[in-house]
mmCIF file of C-alpha atoms in Angstrom:
data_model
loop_
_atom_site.group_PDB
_atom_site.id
_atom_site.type_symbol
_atom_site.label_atom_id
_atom_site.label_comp_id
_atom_site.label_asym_id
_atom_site.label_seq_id
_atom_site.Cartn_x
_atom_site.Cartn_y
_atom_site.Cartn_z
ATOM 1 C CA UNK A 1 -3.574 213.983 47.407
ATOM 2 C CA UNK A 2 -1.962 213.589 50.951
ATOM 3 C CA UNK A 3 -3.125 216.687 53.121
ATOM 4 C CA UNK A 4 -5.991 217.621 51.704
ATOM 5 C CA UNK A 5 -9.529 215.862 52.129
ATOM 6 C CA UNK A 6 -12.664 215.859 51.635
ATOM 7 C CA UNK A 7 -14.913 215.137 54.338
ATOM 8 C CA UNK A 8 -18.950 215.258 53.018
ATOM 9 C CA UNK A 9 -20.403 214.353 56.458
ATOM 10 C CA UNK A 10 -19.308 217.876 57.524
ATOM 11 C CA UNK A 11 -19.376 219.668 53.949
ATOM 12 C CA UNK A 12 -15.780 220.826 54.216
ATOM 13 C CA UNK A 13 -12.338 220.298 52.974
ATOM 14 C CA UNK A 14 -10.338 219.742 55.175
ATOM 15 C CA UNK A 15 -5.900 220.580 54.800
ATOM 16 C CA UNK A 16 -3.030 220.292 56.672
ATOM 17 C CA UNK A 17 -0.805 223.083 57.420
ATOM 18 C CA UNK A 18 2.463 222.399 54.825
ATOM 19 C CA UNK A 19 -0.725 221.899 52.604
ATOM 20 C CA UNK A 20 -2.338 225.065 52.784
ATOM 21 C CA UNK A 21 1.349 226.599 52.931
ATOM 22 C CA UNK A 22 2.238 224.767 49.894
ATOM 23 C CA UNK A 23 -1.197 226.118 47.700
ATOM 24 C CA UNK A 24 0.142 229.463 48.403
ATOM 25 C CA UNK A 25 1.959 229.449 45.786
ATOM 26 C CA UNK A 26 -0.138 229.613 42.575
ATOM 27 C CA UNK A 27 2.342 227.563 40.894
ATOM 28 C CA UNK A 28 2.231 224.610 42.851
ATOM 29 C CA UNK A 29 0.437 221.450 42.616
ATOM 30 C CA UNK A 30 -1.157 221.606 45.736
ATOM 31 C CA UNK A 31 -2.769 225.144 44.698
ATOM 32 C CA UNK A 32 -4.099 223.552 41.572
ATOM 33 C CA UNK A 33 -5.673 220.314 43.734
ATOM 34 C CA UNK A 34 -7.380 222.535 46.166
ATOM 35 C CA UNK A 35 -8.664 225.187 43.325
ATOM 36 C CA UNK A 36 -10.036 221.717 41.391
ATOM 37 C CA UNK A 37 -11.919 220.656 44.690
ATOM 38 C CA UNK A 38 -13.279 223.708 45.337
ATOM 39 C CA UNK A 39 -14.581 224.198 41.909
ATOM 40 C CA UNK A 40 -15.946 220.545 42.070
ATOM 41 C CA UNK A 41 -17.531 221.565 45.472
ATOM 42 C CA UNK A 42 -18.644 224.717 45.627
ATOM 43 C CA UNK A 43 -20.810 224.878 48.533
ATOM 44 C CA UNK A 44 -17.743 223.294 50.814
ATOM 45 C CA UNK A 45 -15.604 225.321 52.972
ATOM 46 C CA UNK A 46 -11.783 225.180 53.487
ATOM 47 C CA UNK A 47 -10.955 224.010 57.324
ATOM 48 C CA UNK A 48 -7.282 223.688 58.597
ATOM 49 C CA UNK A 49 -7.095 219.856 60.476
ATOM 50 C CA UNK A 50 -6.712 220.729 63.787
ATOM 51 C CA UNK A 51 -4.191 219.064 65.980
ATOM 52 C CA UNK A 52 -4.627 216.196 68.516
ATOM 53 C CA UNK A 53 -3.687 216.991 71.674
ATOM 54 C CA UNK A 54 -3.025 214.166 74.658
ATOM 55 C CA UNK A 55 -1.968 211.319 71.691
ATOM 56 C CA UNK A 56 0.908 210.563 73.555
ATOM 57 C CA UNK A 57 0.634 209.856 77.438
ATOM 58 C CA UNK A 58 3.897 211.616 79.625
ATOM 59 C CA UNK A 59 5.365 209.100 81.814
ATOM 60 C CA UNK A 60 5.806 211.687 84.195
ATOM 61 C CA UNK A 61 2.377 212.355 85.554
ATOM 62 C CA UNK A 62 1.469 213.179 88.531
ATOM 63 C CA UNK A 63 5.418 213.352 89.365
ATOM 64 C CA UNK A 64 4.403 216.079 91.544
ATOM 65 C CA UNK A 65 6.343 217.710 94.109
ATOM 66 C CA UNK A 66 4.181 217.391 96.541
ATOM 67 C CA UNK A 67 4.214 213.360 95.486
ATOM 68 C CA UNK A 68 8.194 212.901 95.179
ATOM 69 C CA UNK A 69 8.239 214.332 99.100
ATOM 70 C CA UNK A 70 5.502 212.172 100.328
ATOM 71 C CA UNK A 71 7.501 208.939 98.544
ATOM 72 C CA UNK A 72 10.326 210.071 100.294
ATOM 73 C CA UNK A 73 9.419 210.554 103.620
ATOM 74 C CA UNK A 74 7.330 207.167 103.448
ATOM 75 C CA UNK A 75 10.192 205.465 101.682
ATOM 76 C CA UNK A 76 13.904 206.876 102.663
ATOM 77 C CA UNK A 77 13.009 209.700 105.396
ATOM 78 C CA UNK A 78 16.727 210.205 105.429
ATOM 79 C CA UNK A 79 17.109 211.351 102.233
ATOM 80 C CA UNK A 80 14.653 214.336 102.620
ATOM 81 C CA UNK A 81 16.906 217.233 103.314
ATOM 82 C CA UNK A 82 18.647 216.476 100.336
ATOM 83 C CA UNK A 83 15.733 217.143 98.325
ATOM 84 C CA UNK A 84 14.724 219.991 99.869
ATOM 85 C CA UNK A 85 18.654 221.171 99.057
ATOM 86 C CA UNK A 86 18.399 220.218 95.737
ATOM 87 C CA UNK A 87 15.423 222.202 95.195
ATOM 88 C CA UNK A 88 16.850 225.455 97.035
ATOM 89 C CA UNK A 89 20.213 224.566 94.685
ATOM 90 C CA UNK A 90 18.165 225.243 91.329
ATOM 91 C CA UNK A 91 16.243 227.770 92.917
ATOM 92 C CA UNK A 92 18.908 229.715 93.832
ATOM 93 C CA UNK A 93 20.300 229.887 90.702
ATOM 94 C CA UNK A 94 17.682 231.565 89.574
ATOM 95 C CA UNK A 95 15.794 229.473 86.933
ATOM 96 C CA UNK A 96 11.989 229.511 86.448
ATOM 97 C CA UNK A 97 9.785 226.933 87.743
ATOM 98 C CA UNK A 98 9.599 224.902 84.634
ATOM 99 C CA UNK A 99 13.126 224.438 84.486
ATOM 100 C CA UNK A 100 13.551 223.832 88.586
ATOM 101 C CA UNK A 101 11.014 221.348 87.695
ATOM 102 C CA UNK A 102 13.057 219.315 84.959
ATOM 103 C CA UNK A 103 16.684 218.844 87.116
ATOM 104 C CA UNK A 104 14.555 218.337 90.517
ATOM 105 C CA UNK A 105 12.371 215.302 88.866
ATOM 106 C CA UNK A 106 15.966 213.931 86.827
ATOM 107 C CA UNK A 107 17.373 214.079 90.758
ATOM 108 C CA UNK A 108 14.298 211.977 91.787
ATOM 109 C CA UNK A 109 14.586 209.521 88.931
ATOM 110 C CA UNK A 110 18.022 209.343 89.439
ATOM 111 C CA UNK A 111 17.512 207.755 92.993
ATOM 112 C CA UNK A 112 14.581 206.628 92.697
ATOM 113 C CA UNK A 113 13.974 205.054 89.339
ATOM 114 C CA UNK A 114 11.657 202.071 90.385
ATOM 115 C CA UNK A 115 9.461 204.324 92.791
ATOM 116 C CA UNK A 116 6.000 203.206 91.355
ATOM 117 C CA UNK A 117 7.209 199.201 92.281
ATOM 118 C CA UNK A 118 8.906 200.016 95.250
ATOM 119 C CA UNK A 119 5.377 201.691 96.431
ATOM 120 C CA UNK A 120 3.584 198.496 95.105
ATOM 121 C CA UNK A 121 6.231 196.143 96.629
ATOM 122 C CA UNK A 122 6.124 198.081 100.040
ATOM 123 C CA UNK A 123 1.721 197.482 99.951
ATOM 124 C CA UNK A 124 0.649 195.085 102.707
ATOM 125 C CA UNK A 125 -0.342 192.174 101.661
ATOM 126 C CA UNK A 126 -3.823 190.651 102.675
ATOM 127 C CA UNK A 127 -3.611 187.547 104.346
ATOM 128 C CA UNK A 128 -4.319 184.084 102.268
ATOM 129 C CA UNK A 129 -7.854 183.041 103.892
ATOM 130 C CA UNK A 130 -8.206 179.184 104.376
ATOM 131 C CA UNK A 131 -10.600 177.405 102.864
ATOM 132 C CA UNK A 132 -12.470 174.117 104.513
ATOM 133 C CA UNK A 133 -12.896 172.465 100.971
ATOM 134 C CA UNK A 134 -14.439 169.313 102.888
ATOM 135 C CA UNK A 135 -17.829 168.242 102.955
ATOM 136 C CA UNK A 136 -19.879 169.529 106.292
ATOM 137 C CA UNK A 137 -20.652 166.466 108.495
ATOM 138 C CA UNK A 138 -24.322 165.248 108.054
ATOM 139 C CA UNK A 139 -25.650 166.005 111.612
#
């Protein structure tokens, strides 16, 4: 049965959250499934799965403030104060740091949408060595 199972390396049984929700009600097959397994194991015990954090990786990190103002000043100095502005604007509306956050990074990646190949593009370059690929003269 999907979200519920039985793990014997850990002696436990282990059930998702709509499962365990689900065999609340006595009624149900899921209540009936999990009654069964615990009957068949009696020594088990009942464990909610816990959740995996960090599956997904946010495209957004280390879009830092402190990053975005560095980029700028390296890359478009002129465009500075109006970054600093459009962090006073949200700020002065009054919205919490989380939110100040959000519309001052969509401003960035708004102007700057390419700034991870613009830094790579901007690198110096090291120079091409040359090679002598002929033979040394015998002396």
């Amino acid at each position: 049965m999907q979200g519920m199972k039985i793990d014997f390396i850990t002696n436990s049984i282990i059930v998702t959250r709509s499962f365990i929700e689900a065999a609340a009600d006595i009624n149900s097959e899921e209540y009936t499934s999990l009654q069964l397994a615990k009957m068949d194991n009696p020594t088990m015990r009942v464990v909610l799965r816990s959740t995996r954090a960090g599956g997904r990786e946010s495209g957004y990190k280390g879009l830092t403030y402190k990053y975005m103002r560095k980029f700028i000043s390296v890359m478009d100095s002129a465009n500075l104060v109006s970054f600093e502005k459009t962090i006073l604007h949200y700020e002065n509306y009054g919205y919490e740091n989380g939110t100040v956050y959000k519309y001052v990074r969509e401003w960035f990646l708004t102007y700057y949408p390419n700034h991870r190949e613009m830094i790579a593009a901007a690198a110096p370059k090291a120079a091409a060595e040359t090679v002598n690929l002929t033979e040394p003269e015998a002396a």
